Short mmCIF file of C-alpha atoms in Angstrom, two decimals:
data_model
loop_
_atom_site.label_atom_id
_atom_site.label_comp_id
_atom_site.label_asym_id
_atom_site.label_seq_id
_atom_site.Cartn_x
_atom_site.Cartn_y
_atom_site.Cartn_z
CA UNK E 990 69.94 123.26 111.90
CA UNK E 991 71.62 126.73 111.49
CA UNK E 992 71.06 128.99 108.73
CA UNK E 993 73.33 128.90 105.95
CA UNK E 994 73.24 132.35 105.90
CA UNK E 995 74.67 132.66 109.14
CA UNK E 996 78.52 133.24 109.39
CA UNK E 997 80.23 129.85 110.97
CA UNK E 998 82.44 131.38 112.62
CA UNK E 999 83.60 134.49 114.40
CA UNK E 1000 84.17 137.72 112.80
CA UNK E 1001 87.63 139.37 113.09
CA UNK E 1002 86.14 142.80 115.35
CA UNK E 1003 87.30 145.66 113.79
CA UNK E 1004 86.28 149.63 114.07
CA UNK E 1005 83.39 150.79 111.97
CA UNK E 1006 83.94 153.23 109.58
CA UNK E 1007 81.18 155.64 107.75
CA UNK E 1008 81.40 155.60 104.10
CA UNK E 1009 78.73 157.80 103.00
CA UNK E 1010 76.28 156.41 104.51
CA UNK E 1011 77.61 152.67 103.82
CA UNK E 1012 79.15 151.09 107.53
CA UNK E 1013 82.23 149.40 106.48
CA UNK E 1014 83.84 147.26 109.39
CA UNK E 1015 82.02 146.82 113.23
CA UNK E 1016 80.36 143.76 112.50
CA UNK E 1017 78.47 144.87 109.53
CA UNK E 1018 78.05 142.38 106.25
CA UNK E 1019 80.59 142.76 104.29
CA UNK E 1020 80.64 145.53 101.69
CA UNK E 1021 80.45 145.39 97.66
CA UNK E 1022 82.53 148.08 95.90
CA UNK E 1023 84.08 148.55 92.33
CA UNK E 1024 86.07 151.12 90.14
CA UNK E 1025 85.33 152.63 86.83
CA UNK E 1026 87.83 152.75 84.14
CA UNK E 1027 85.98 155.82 82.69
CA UNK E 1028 88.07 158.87 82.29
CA UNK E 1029 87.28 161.29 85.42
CA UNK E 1030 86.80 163.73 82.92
CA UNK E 1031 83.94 162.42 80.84
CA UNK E 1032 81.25 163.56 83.11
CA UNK E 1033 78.66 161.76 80.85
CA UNK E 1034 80.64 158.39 80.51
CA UNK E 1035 81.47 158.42 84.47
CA UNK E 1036 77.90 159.53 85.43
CA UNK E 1037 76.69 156.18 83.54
CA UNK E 1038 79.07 153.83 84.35
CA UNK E 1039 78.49 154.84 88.34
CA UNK E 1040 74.75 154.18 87.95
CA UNK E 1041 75.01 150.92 85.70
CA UNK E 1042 77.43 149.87 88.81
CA UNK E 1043 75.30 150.83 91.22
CA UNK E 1044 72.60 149.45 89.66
CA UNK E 1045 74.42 146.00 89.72
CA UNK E 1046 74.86 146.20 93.02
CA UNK E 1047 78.02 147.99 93.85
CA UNK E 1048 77.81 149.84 97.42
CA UNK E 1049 80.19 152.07 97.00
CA UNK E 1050 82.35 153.09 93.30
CA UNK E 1051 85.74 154.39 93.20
CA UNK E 1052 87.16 156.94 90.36
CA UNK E 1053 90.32 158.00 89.22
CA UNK E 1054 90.87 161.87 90.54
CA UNK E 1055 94.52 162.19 88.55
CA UNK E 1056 94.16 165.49 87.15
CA UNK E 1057 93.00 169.17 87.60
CA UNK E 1058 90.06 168.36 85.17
CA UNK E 1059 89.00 164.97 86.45
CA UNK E 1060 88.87 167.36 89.83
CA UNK E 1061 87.08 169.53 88.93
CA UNK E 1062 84.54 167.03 87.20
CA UNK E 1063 83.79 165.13 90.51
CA UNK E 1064 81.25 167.27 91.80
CA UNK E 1065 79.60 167.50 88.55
CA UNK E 1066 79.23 163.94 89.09
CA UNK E 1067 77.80 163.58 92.59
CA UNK E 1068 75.06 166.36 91.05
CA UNK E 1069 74.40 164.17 88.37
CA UNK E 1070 73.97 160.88 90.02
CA UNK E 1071 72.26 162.75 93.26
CA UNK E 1072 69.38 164.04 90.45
CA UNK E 1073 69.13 160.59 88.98
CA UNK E 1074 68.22 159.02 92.29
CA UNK E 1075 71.41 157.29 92.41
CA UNK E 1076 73.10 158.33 95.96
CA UNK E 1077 75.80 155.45 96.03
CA UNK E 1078 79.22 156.64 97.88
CA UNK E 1079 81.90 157.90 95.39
CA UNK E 1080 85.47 157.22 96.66
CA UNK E 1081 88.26 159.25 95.12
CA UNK E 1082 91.43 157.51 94.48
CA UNK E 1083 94.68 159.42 94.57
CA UNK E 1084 98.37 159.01 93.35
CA UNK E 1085 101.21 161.78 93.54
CA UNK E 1086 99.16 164.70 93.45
CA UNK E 1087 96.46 164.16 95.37
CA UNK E 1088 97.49 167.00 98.05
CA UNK E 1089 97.30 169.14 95.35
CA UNK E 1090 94.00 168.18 93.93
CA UNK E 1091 92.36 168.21 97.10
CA UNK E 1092 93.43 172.01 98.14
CA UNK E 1093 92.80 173.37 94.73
CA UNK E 1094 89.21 171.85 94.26
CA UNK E 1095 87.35 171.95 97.54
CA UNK E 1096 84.37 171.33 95.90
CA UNK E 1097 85.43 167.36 94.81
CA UNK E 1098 86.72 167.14 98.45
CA UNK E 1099 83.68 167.93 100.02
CA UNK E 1100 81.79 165.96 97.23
CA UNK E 1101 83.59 162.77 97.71
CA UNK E 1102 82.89 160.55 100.54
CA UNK E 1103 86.31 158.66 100.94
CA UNK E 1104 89.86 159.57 100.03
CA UNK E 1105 92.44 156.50 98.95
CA UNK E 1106 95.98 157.33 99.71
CA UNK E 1107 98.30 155.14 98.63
CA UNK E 1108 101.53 155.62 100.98
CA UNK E 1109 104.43 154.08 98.04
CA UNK E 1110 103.65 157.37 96.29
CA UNK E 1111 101.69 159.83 97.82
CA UNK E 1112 105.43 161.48 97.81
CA UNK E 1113 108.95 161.25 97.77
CA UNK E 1114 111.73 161.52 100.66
CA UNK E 1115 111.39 165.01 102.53
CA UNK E 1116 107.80 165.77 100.42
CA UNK E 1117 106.23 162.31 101.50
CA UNK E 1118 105.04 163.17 104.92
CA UNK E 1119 104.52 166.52 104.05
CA UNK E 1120 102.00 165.69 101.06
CA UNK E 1121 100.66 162.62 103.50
CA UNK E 1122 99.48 164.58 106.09
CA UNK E 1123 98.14 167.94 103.52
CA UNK E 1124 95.45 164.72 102.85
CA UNK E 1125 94.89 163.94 106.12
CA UNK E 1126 94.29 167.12 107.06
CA UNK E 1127 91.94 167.83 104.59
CA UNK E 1128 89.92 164.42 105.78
CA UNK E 1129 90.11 165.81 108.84
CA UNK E 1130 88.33 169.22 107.95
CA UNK E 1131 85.62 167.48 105.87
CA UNK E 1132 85.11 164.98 108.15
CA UNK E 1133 85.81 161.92 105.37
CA UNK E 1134 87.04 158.91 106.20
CA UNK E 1135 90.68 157.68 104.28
CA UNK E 1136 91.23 154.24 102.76
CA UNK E 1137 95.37 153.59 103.07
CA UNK E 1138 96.16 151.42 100.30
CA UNK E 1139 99.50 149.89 100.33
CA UNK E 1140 100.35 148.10 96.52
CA UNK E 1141 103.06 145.57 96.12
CA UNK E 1142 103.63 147.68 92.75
CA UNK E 1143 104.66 150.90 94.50
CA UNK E 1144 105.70 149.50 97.99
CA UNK E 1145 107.76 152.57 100.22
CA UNK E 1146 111.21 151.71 98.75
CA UNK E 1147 112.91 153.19 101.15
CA UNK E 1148 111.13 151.42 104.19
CA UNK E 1149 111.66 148.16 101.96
CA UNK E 1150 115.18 148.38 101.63
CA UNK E 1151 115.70 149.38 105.24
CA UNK E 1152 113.82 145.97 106.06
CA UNK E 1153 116.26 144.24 103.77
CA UNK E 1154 119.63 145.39 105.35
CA UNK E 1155 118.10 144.87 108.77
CA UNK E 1156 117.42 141.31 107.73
CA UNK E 1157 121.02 141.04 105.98
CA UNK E 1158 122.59 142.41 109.16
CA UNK E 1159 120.87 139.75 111.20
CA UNK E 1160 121.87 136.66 109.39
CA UNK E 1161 119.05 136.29 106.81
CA UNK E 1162 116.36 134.65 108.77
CA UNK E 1163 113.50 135.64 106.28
CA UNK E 1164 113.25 135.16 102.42
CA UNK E 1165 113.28 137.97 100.70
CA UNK E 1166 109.43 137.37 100.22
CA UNK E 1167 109.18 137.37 103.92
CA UNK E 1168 110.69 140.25 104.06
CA UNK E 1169 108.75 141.87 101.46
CA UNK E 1170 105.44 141.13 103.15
CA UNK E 1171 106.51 142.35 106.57
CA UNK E 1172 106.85 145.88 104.19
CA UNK E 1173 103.42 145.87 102.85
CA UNK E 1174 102.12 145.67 106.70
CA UNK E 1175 104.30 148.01 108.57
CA UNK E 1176 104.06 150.40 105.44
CA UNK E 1177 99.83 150.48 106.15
CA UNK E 1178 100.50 150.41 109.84
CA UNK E 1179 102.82 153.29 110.32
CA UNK E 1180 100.75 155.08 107.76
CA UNK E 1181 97.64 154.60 110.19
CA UNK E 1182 99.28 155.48 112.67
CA UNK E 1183 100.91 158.97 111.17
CA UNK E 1184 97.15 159.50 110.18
CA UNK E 1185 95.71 159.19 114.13
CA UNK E 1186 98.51 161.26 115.30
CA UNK E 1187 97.94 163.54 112.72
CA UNK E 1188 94.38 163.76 114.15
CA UNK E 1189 92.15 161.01 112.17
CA UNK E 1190 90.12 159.04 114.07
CA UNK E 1191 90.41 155.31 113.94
CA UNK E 1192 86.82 155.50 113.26
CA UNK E 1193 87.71 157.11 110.02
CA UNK E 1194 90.59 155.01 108.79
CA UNK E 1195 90.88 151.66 106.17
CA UNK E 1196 93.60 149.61 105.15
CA UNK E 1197 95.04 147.47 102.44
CA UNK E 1198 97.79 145.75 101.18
CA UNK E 1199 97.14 144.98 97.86
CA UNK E 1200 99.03 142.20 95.97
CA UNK E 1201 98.84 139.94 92.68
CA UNK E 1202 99.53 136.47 93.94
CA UNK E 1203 97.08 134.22 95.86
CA UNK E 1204 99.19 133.21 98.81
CA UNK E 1205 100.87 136.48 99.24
CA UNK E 1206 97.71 138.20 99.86
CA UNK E 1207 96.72 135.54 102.03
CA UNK E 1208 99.70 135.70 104.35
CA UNK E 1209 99.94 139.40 104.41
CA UNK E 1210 96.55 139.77 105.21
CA UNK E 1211 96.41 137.45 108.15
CA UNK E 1212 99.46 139.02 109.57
CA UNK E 1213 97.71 142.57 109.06
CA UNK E 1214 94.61 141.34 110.62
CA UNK E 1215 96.95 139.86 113.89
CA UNK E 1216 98.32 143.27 114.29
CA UNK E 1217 95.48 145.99 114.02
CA UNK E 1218 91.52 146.36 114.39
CA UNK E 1219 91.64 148.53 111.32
CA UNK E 1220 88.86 147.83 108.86
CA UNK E 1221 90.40 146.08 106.39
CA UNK E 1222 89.26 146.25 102.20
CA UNK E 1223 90.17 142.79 100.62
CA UNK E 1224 91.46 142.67 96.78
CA UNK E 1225 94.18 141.49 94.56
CA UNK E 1226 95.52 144.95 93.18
CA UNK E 1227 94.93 143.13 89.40
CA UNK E 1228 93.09 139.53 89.00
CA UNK E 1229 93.76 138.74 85.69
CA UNK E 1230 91.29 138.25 83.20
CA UNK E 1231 88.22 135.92 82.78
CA UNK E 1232 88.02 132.78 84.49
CA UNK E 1233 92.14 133.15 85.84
CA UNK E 1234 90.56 136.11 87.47
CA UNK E 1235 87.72 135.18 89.07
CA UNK E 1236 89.46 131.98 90.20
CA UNK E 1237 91.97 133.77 91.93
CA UNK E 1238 89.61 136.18 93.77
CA UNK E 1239 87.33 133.20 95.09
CA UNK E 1240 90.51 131.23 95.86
CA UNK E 1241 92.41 133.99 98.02
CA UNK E 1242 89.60 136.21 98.95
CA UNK E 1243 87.62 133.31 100.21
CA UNK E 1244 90.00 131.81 102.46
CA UNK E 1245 90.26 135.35 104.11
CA UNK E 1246 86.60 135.84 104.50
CA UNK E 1247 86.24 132.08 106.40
CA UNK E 1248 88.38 133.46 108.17
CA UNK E 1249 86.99 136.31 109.42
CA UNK E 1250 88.95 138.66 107.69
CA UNK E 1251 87.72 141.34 105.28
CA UNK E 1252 85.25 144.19 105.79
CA UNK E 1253 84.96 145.10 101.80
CA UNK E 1254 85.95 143.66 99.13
CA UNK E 1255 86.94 144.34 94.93
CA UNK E 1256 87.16 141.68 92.63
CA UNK E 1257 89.77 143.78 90.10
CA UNK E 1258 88.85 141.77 86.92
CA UNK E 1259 90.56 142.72 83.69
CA UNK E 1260 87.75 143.64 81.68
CA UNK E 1261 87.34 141.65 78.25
CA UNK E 1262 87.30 143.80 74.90
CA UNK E 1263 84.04 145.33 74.98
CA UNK E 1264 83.22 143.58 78.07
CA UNK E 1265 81.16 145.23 80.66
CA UNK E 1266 82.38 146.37 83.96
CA UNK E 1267 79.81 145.07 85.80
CA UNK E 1268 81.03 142.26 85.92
CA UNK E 1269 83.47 142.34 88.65
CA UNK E 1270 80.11 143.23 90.61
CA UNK E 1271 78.26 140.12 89.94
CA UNK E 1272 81.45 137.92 91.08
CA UNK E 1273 81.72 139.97 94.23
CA UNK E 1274 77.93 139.08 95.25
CA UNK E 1275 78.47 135.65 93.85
CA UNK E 1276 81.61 134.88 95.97
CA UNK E 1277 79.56 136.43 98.95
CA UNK E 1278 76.49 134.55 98.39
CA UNK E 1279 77.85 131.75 97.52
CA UNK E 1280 80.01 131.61 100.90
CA UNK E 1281 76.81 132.04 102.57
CA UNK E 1282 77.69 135.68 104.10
CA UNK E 1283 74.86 137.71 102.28
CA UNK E 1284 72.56 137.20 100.35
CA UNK E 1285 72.28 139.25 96.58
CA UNK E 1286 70.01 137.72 94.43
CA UNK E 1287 68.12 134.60 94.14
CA UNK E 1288 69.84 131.32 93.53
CA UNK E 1289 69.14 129.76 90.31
CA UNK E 1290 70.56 125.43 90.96
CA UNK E 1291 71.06 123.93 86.79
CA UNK E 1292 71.90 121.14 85.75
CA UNK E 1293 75.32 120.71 84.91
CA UNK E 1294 74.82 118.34 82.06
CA UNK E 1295 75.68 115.09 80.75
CA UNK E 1296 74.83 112.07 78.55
CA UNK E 1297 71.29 111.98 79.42
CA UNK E 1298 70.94 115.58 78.42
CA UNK E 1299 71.42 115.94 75.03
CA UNK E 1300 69.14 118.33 74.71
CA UNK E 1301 70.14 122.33 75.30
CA UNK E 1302 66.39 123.67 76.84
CA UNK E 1303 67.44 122.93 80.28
CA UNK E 1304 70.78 125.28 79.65
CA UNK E 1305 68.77 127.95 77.76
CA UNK E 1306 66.18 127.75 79.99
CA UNK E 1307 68.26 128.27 83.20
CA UNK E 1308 70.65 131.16 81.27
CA UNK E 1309 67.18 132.92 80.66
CA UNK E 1310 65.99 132.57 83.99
CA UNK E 1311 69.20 134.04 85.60
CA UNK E 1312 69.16 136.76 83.17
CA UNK E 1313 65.36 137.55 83.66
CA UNK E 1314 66.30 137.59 87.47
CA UNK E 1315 69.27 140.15 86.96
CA UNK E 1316 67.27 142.29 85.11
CA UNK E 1317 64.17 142.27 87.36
CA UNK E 1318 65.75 142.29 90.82
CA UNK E 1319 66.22 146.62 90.85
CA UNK E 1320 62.69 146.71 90.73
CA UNK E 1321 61.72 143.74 92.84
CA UNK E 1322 64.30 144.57 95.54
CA UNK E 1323 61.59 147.55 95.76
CA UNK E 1324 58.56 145.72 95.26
CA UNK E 1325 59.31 142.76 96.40
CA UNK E 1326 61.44 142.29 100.14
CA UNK E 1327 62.67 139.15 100.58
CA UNK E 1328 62.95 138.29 96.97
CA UNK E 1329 66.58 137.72 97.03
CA UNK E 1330 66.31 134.19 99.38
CA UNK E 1331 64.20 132.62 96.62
CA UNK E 1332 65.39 129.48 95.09
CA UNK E 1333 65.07 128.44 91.62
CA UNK E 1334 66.22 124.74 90.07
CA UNK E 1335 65.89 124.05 86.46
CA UNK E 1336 66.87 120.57 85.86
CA UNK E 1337 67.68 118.29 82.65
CA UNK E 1338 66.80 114.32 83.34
CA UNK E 1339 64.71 112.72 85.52
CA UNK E 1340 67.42 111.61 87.92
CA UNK E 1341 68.49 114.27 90.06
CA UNK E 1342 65.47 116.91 88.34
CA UNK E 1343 62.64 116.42 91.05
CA UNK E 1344 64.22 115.95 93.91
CA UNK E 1345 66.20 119.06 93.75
CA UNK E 1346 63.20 120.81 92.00
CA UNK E 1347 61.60 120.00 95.55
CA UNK E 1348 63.97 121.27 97.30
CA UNK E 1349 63.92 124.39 95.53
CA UNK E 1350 61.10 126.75 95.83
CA UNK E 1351 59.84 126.53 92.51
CA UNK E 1352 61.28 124.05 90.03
CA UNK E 1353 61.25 122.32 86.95
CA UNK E 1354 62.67 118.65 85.91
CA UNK E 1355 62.86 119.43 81.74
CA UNK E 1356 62.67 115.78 79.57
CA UNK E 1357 66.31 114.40 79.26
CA UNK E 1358 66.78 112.34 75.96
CA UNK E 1359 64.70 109.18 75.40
CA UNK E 1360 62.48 110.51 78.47
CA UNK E 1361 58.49 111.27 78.34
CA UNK E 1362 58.20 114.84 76.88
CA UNK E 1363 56.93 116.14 79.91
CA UNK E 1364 58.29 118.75 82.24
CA UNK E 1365 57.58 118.47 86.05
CA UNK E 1366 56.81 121.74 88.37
CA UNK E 1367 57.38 121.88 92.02
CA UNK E 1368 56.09 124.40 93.74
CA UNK E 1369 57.00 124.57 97.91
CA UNK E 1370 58.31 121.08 97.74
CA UNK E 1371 54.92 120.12 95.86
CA UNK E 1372 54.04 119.32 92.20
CA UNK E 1373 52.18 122.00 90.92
CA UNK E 1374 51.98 121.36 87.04
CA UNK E 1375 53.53 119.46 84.17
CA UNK E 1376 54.38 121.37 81.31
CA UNK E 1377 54.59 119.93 77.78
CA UNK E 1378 54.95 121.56 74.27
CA UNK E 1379 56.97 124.22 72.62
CA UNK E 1380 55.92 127.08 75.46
CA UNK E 1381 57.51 125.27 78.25
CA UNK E 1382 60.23 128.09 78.77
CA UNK E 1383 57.47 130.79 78.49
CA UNK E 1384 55.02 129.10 80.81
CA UNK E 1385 57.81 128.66 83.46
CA UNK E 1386 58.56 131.68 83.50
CA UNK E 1387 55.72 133.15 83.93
CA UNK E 1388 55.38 130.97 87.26
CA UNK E 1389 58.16 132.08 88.28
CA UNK E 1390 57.15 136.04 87.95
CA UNK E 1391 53.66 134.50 89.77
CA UNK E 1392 55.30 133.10 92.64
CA UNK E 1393 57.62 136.21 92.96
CA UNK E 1394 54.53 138.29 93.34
CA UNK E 1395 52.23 135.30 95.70
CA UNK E 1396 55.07 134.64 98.21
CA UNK E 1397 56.62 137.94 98.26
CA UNK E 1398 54.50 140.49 97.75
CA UNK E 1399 52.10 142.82 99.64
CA UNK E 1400 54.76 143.30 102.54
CA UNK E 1401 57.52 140.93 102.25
CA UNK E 1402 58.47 137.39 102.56
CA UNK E 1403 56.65 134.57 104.16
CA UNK E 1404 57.30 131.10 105.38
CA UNK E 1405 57.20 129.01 102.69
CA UNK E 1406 55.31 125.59 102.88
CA UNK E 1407 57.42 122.12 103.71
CA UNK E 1408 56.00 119.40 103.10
CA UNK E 1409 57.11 116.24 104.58
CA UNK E 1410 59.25 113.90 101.98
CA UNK E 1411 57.40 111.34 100.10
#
């Protein structure tokens, strides 16, 4: 039987590109990154957010560079986070002035480790190639690669509109739509290829073509991925809030990634009020993991509930266990390699509870209502113990922390035991 980590299907090839130390593209698993909604500026506020990101699991963290003073803040930054032990990648993202930005603070374009350009407004009629190619250039001397980031929002008008006549002139055979999506892909492919003859290597280029709707982004990424070997970073320029948002990122990013298409990707949640950014890290993994592409963090199966489960311990239980995990796995990443292919089950009746406690690697089948007040644990397919009394959460728990440490510790992972089914 294969492993259901093991991609199903072919990878779209594309050309690897070095992002600080993170390969993005050429086979390699498919990237994690995010964006802080800090102000640039706020070298304290940006320094922390980076790190809590990173910390989450973010491979490499964008920032706004929109100013002379969030410039000049950047390598500030990178100090920071390099003294706090936290080297992730820091991509600078640019609108209007980013020419500008980049000659008059050398020290945030050597400090940075990508540049994002996006081509709708990098600059305007005779300034645009001009200003286009000033960032190029400076890629060029610092040897950083460029992310081209097309945006429905602030598509190449001109290039649009010549699209549109052509179409007019020719009897209409494509909806305006059509037309619309043939802009976002020759916009990021003449772009790319202004940037090689400019002098960029291939080797340092990524593209998007960012868009809010689920089928848009689906059909102008597959025609982007059917006309270049470009790297290509996967997003919906905004998601939405909440569940809307994480919906559509699954539903359109997913489709994508079966298909072999996507080297990166950002889930661009709208953060709740007060909400925390990391967020939109979790969901990334999650979609990832889930898919069966990479593997994050160890998979916690509950019990989804129903009439037999009146009770709530099985859905504490299983929140507390996912949240111990998320807050643990920093340090056991270190301690423990391996640790994120464990399997955890916390179940609520006695129908489905052992049988998908056993095939867990530890589990536990909690009482549902009218059942004995006892609590099953399986241990490598095994029963191991049955917990009763108010400390069941607590003693489960701490099985949990002493598996962790049997099975993975003092070197790494090993086999676990399989018992043949009763």
């Amino acid at each position: 039987m294969a492993d259901y980590f093991s991609a199903p299907f072919a990878r779209r090839v594309s050309v690897g590109v070095d992002v600080g130390g993170v390969t993005v593209g050429g086979g390699a698993p498919v990237v994690v990154q995010s964006m802080t909604n800090t102000d640039t500026a706020d070298v304290d506020a940006t320094v922390a957010q980076v790190a809590a990101l990173a910390r989450a699991g973010s491979e490499i963290v964008r920032i706004t560079v929109d100013r002379d003073e969030s410039a000049a803040a950047v390598a500030k930054i990178r100090d920071r986070l390099d003294k706090l032990g936290v080297p992730v990648p820091l991509v600078g993202d640019f609108h209007y002035i980013g020419h500008k930005l980049l000659a008059d603070h050398p020290d945030a374009a050597k400090a940075l480790a990508k540049y994002r350009i996006n081509p709708g407004n990098v600059g305007f009629k005779d300034k645009k190639d001009r200003q286009f190619a000033a960032i190029v250039e400076t890629a060029i001397r610092h040897e950083k690669p460029v992310r081209i980031g097309v945006n429905w929002g602030s598509l190449d008008q001109e290039l649009l509109t010549r699209l549109m006549d052509e179409n007019h002139a020719n009897g209409a055979p494509l909806t305006a739509t059509q037309v619309m999506h043939e802009a976002i892909v020759q916009s990021a492919l003449l772009s790319a290829q202004m940037a090689e003859d400019i002098g960029l290597a291939r080797s340092k280029i990524i593209l998007s073509a960012k868009v809010s709707q689920v089928q848009d982004l689906i059909a102008v990424y597959a025609m982007l991925a059917r006309r270049c070997d470009h790297a290509l970073h996967l997003g919906l320029t905004e998601a939405g809030m909440g569940s809307k948002g994480i919906v559509a990122s699954a539903a359109s990013m997913g489709i994508l990634l079966q298909q072999g298409i996507g080297d990166t990707i950002r889930i661009s949640l709208t953060p709740e009020p007060g909400g925390d950014r990391t967020r939109e890290v979790q969901v990334a993994q999650e979609l990832l993991q889930t898919m069966g592409f990479r593997r994050f963090l160890p998979v916690v199966a509950a019990c989804p509930g129903c009439g037999r489960t009146t009770s709530t311990v099985f859905q504490e239980l299983a929140a507390k266990i996912q949240a111990d995990i998320r807050k643990n796995m920093p340090a056991w990443r270190e301690k423990y390699p391996g640790v994120e292919s464990l399997q955890v089950a916390v179940m609520g009746c006695i129908v489905n509870g052992p049988g998908e406690s056993k095939h867990a690697d530890i589990g536990i089948s909690l009482p549902g209502t009218g059942e004995t007040p006892a609590a099953p644990v399986f241990i490598d397919g095994k029963k191991a113990a049955t917990l009763r009394g108010d400390r069941i959460a607590e003693e489960f728990e701490a099985m949990v922390s002493a598996y962790v440490e049997s099975r993975f510790g003092s070197g790494g992972e090993r086999p676990r035991f399989r018992p043949p089914s009763d």
